[in-house]
Coordinates of C-alpha atoms in Angstrom, one line a residue:
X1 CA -7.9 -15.4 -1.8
X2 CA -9.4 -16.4 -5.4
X3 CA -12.5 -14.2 -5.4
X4 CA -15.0 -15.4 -8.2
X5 CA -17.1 -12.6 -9.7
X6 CA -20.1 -13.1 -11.8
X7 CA -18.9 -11.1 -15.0
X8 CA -21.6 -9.4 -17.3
X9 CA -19.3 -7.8 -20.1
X10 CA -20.8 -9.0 -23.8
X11 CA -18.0 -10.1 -26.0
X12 CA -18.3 -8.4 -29.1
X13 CA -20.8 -10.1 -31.3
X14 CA -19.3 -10.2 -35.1
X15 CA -15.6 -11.7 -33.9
X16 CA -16.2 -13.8 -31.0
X17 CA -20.4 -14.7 -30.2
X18 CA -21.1 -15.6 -33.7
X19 CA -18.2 -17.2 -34.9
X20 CA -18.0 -19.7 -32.0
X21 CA -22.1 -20.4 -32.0
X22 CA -21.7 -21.2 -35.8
X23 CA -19.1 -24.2 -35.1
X24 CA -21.7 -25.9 -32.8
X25 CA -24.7 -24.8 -35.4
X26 CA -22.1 -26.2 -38.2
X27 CA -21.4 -29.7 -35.9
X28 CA -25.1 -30.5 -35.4
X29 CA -25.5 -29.6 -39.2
X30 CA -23.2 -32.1 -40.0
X31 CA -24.9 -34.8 -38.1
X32 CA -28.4 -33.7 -39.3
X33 CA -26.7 -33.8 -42.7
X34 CA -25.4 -37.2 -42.5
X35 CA -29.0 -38.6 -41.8
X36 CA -30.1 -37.4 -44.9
X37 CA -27.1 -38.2 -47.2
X38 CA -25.6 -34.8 -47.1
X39 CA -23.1 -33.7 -44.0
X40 CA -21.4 -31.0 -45.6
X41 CA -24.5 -29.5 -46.9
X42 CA -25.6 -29.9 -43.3
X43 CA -22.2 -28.4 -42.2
X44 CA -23.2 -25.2 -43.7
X45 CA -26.3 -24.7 -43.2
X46 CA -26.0 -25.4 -39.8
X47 CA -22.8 -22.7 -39.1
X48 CA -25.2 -20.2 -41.2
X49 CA -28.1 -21.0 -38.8
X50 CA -25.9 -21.1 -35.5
X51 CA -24.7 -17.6 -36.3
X52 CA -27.6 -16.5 -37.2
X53 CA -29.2 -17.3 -33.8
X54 CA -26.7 -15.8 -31.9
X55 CA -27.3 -12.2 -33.9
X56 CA -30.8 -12.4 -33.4
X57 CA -30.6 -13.4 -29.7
X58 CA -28.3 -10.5 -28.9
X59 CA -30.9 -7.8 -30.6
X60 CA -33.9 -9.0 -28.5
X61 CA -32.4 -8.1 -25.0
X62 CA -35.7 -7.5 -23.7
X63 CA -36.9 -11.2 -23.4
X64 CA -35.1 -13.4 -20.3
X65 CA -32.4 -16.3 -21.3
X66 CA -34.6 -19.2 -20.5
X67 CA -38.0 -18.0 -22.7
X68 CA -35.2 -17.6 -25.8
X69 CA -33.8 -21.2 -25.2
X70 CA -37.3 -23.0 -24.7
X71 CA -38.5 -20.8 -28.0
X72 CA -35.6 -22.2 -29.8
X73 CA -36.5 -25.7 -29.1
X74 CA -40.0 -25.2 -30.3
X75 CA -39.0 -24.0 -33.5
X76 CA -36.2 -25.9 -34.5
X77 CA -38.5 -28.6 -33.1
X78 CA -41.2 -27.7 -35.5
X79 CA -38.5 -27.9 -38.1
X80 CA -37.2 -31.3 -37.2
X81 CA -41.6 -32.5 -37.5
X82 CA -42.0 -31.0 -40.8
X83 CA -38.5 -32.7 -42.4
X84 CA -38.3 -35.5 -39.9
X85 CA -41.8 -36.7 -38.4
X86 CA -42.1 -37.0 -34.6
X87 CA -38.4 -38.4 -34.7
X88 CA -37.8 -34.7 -36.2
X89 CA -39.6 -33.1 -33.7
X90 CA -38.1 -34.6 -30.4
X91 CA -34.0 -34.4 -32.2
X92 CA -35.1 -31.1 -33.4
X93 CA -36.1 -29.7 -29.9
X94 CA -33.1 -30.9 -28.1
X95 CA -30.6 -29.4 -30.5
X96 CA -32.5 -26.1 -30.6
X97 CA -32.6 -26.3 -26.5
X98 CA -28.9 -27.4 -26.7
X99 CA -28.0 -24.0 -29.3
X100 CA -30.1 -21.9 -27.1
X101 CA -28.8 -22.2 -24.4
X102 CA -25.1 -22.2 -25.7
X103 CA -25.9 -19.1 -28.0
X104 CA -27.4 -17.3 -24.5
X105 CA -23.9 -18.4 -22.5
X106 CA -21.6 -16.9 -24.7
X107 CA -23.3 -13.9 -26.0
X108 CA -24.3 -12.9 -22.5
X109 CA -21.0 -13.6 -20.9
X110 CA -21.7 -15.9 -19.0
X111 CA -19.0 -18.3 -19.8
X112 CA -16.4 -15.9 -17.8
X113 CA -19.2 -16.3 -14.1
X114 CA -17.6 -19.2 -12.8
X115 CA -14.0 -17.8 -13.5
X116 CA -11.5 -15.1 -11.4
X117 CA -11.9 -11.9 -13.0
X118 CA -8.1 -12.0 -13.4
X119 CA -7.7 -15.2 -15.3
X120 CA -6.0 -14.7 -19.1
X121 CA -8.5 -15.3 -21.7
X122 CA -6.4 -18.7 -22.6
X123 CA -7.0 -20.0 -18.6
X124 CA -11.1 -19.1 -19.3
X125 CA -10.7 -21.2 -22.1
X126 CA -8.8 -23.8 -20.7
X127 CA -11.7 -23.6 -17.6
X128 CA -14.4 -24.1 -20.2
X129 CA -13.1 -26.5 -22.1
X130 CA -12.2 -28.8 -19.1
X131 CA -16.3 -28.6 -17.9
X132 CA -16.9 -29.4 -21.4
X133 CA -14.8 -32.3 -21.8
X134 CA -16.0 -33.7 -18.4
X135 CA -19.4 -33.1 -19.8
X136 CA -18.7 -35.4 -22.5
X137 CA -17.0 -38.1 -21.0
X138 CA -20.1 -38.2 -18.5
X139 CA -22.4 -38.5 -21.9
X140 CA -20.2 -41.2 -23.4
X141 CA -20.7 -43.3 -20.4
X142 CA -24.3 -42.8 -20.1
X143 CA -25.1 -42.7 -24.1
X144 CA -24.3 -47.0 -24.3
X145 CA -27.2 -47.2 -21.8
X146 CA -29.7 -45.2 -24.3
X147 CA -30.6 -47.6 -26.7
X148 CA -30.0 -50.4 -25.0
X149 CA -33.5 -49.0 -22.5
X150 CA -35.0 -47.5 -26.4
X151 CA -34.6 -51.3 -27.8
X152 CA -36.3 -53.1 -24.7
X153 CA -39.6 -51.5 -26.1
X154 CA -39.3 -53.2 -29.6
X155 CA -42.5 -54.7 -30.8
X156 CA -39.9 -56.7 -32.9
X157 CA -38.1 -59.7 -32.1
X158 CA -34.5 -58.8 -33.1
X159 CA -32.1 -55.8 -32.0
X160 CA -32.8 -53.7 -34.8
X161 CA -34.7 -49.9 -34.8
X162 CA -37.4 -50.2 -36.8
X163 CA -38.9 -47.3 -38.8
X164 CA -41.8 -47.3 -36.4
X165 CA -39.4 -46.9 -33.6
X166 CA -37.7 -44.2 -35.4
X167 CA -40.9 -42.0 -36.3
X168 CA -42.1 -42.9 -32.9
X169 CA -45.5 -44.8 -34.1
X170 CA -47.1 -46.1 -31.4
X171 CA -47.4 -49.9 -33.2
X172 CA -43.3 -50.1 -33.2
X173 CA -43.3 -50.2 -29.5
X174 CA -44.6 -53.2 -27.2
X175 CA -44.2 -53.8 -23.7
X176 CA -44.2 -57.5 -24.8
X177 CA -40.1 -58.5 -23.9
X178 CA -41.0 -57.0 -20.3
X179 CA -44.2 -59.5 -19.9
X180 CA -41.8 -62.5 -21.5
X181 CA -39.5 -61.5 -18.4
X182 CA -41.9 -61.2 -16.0
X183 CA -43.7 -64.2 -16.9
X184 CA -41.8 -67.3 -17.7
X185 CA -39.3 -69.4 -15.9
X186 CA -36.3 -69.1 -18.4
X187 CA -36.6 -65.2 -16.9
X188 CA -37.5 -65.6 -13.0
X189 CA -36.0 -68.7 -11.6
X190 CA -32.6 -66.8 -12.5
X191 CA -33.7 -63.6 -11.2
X192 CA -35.0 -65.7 -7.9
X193 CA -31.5 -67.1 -7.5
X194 CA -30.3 -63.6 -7.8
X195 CA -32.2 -62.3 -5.1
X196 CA -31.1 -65.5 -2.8
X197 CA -27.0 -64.7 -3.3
X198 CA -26.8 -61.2 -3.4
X199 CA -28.3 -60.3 -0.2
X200 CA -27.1 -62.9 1.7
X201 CA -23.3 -62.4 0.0
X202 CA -24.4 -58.9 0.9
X203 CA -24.8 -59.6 4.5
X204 CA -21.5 -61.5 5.3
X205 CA -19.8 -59.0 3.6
X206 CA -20.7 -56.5 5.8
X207 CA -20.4 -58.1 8.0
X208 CA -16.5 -59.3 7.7
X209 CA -15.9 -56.0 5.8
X210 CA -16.9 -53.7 8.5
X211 CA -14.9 -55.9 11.4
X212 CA -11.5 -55.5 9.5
X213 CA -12.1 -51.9 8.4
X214 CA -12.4 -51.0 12.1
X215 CA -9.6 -53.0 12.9
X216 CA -7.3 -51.5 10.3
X217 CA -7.9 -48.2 11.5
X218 CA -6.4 -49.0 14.6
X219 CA -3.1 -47.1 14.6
X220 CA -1.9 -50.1 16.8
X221 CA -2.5 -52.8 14.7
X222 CA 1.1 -54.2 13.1
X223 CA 1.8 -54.8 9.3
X224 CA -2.0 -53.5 8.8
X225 CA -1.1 -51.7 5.3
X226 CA 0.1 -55.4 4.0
X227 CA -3.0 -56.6 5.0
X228 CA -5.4 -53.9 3.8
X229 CA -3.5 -54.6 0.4
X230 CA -4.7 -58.4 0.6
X231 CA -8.2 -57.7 1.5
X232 CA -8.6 -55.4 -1.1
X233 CA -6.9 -57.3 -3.8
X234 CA -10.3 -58.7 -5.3
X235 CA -10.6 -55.7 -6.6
X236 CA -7.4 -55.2 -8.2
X237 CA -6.9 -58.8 -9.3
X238 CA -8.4 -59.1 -12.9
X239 CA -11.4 -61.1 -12.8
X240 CA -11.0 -64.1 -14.3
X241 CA -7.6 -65.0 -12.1
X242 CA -9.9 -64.8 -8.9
X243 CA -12.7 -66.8 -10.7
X244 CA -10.1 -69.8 -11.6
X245 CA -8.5 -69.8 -7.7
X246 CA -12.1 -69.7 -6.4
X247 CA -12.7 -72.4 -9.2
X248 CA -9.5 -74.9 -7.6
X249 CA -10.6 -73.7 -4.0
X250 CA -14.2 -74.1 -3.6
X251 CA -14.7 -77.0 -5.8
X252 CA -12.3 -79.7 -2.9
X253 CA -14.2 -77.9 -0.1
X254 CA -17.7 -78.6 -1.9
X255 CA -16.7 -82.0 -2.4
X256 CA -15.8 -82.1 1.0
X257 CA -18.9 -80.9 2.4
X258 CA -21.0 -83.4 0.5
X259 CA -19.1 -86.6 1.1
X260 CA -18.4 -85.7 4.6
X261 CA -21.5 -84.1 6.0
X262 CA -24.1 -84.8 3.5
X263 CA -24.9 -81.6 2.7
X264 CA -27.6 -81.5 -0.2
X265 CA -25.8 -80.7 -4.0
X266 CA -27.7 -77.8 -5.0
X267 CA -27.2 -76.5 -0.9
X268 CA -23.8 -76.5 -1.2
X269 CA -23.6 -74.9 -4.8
X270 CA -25.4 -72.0 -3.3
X271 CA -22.9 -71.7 -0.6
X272 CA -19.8 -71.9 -2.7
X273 CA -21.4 -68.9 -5.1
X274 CA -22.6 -67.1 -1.7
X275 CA -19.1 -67.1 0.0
X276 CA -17.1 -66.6 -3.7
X277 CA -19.2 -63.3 -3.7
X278 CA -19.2 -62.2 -0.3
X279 CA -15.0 -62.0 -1.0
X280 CA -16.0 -59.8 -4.7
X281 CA -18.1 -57.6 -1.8
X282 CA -15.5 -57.1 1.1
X283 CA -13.0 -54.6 -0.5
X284 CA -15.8 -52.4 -1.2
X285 CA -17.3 -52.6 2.4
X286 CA -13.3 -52.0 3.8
X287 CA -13.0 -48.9 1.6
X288 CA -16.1 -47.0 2.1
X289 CA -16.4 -47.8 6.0
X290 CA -12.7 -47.0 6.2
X291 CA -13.3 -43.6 4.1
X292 CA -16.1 -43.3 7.1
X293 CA -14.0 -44.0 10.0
X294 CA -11.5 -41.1 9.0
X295 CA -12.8 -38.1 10.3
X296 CA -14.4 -40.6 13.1
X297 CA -14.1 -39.1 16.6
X298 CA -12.1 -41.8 18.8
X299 CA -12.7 -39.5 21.9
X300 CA -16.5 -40.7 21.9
X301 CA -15.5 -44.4 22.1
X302 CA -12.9 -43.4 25.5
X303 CA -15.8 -41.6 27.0
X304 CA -17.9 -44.4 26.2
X305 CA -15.8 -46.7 28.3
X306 CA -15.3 -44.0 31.2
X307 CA -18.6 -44.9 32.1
X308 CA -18.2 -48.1 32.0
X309 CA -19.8 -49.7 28.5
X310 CA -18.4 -52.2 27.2
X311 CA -16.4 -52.9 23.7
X312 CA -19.5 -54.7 22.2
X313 CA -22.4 -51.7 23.7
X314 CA -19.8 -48.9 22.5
X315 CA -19.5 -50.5 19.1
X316 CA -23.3 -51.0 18.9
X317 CA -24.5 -47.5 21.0
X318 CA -21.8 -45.3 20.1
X319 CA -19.6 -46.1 16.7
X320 CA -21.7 -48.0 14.3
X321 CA -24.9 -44.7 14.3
X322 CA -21.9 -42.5 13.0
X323 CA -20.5 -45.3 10.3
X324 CA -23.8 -46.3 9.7
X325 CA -24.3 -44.6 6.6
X326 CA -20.2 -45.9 5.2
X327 CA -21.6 -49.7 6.3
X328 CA -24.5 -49.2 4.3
X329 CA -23.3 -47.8 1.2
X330 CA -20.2 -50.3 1.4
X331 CA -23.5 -53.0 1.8
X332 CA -24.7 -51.5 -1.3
X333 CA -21.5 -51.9 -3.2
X334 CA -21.1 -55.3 -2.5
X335 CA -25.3 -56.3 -3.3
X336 CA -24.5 -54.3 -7.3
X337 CA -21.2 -56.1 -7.2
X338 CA -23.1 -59.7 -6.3
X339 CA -25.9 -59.2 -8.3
X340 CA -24.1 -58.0 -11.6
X341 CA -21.4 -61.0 -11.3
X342 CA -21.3 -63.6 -14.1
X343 CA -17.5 -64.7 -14.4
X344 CA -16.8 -66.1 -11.1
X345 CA -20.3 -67.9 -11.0
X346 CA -19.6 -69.5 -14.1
X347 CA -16.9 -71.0 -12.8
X348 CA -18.1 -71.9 -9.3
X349 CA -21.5 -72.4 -9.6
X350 CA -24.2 -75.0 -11.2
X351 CA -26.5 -75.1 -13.6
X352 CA -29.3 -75.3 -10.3
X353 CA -27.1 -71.7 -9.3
X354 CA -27.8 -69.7 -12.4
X355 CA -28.5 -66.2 -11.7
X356 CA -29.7 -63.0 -14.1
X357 CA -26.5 -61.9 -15.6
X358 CA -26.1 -65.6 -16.6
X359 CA -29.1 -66.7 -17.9
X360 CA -28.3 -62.7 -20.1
X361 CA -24.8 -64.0 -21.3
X362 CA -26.2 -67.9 -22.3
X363 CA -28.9 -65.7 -24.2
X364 CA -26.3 -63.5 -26.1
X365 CA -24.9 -66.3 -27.1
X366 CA -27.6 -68.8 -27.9
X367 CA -30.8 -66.7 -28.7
X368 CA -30.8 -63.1 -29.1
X369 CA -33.9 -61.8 -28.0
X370 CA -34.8 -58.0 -27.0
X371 CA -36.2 -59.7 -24.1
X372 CA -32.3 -59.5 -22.5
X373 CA -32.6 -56.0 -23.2
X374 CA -36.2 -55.8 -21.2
X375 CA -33.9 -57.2 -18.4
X376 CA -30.8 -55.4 -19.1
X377 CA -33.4 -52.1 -18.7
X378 CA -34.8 -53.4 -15.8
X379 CA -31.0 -54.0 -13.6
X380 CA -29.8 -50.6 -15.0
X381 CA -32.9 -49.0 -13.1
X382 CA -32.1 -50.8 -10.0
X383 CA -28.4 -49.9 -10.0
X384 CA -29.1 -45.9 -10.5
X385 CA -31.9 -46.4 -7.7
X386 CA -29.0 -47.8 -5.4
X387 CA -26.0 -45.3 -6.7
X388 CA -28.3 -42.8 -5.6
X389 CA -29.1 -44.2 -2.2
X390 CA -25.1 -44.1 -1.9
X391 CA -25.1 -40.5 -2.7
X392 CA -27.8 -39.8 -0.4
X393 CA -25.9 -41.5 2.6
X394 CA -22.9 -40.0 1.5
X395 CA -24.3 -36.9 2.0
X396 CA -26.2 -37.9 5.5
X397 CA -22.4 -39.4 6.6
X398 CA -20.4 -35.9 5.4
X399 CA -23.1 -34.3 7.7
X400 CA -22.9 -36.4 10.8
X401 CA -18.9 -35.9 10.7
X402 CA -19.4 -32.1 10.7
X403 CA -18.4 -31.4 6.8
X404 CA -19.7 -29.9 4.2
X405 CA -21.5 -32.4 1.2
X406 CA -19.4 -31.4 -1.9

């Protein structure tokens, strides 16, 4: 058994605790450098000043770890308004937070707590360094999304930081690209659209998706792995492929539909977008509610017909409460997945059919205005609101099925 200890043992301070707070100190120095024309000067200042932080933590042992870290902010925040403006001050107090904290980790020991007191130095290092690469591929995914939400608050009317924006002046920051969103028809009859096809491409998905999850689990069912291989193909299918089939499929049956039961134009556009989606939407449905069904009790669905319910009242009264929250987040994969679609709806939809992400790539390439970034903003919001409903019911699911959330 792996026992993990926390270990308190303070490297020495002169060969290990300096020398490794000084490379961070030296790589923020760098990039503090480069803003004002001089990395390397940067460089070295910043490896004297991280080294120089981590001696002075390690004498004042009398003060906790967090008072030291938020009392590095303020000053090197301080630092950052006197050189830098309010820009300064906010850059300032997130690198003095960030060497705070790292000058407190390693000179206290910390960095060996979440490590078997047996581990070779080289296998804490390797332990370390993993978190920390993780770390920064999770901030190299989210950093794209920062000033993409900074821009969408541009008093200006092209994609460029002003140097109002950058000393954070009040007059170089407007809220005027969200009002040209909220108020104009270019803006909302897309977004309108939007919230006709997702939920309805939504529902059918679920719908369908949640039928043939249940069905695949049946042990029973022959060739099932050859067909959860086609239902999930969507996925795995680039993109564009599936929009041009869709493109050659939907466009006879639409024809079809129109000349042989005079359905209106535009009604039949919004089906052939609606059902092209709802296909995007079942493979994620099939994976989550099959992910669900796994540590699903079959025993409660035999007792269930011992006394005598039927296959639709057991379904309804006993199986779909415990899957409810795999349907649900499968539901919500398939709405993002609906709602964030531009390529297949390009090629199977109408002009009358436009939705968000449409109306945001004809903009790109027509007008730039921050105004795309007001709506980019406002999608990225919803989408984190909905991941983290999925995590919630994630959570709620690992529960009901007697595990532990991880």
């Amino acid at each position: 058994m792996n026992e993990v200890i926390s270990y308190t043992k303070r490297p020495e301070l002169m060969s290990f605790t300096m020398p490794i707070v000084a490379v961070l100190g030296a790589m923020f120095g760098f990039v503090t450098g480069n803003i004002f024309g001089s990395p390397w000067i940067g460089f070295l200042l910043g490896a004297i000043v991280g080294a120089a932080l981590a001696f002075l933590f390690s004498k004042i042992t009398n003060i906790k770890s967090k008072p030291k870290t938020l009392g590095s902010g303020v000053v090197f925040g301080v630092v950052g308004l006197i050189f830098g403006g309010l820009g300064g001050l906010f850059g300032g107090f997130l690198v003095g937070i960030s060497m705070g904290w790292f000058a407190n980790w390693v000179g206290s020991g910390k960095y060996r707590a979440g490590v078997p007191i047996y581990y070779t130095p080289g296998q804490v290092l390797w332990h370390n360094t993993f978190m920390f690469i993780c770390a920064f591929v999770f901030f190299f995914l989210i950093a794209p999304l920062l000033p993409v939400i900074w821009l969408s608050f541009n008093a200006e009317n092209f994609f460029t930081f002003t140097p109002e924006m950058l000393s954070f002046k009040a007059e170089g920051y407007s809220l005027k690209h969200y009002r040209d969103f909220l108020g104009t028809d270019e803006w909302m009859v897309p977004l309108k659209n939007s919230l006709i096809i997702a939920p309805i491409a939504t529902l059918i998905s679920v719908s369908l998706g949640t039928l043939a999850a249940i069905g695949l689990s049946q042990s029973h069912v022959p060739g099932r792995q050859a067909m959860m291989a086609v239902l999930i193909s969507p996925m795995i299918v680039p993109l564009i492929i599936s929009a041009t089939g869709m493109f050659f499929f939907y466009a006879p049956l639409g024809n079809w539909l129109e000349l042989q039961l005079g359905l209106n134009q535009a009604f039949v556009g919004y089906v052939k977008v609606i059902l092209a989606h709802a296909v995007l939407g079942i493979p994620f449905v099939i994976i989550t509610v099959t992910a669900t069904l796994v540590g699903f009790d079959k025993s409660l669905t035999r007792a269930a017909a011992n006394m005598g319910a039927n296959p639709v009242t057991t379904f309804f009264k006993v199986q779909m409460p415990l899957i409810l929250p795999g349907v649900i987040s499968g539901g919500l994969f398939a709405f993002i997945t609906s709602f964030d679609e531009v390529v297949v709806v390009l090629f199977v939809g109408s002009a009358r059919q436009q939705t968000l992400p449409w109306q945001m790539y004809t903009g790109l390439r027509e007008q730039i205005s921050p105004t795309i970034l007001a709506a980019a903003t406002i999608l990225v919001s919803v989408s984190i609101l909905l991941l983290l409903t999925v995590e919630l019911l994630r959570r709620r699911s690992e529960r009901l099925r007697g595990m532990s959330p991880g």
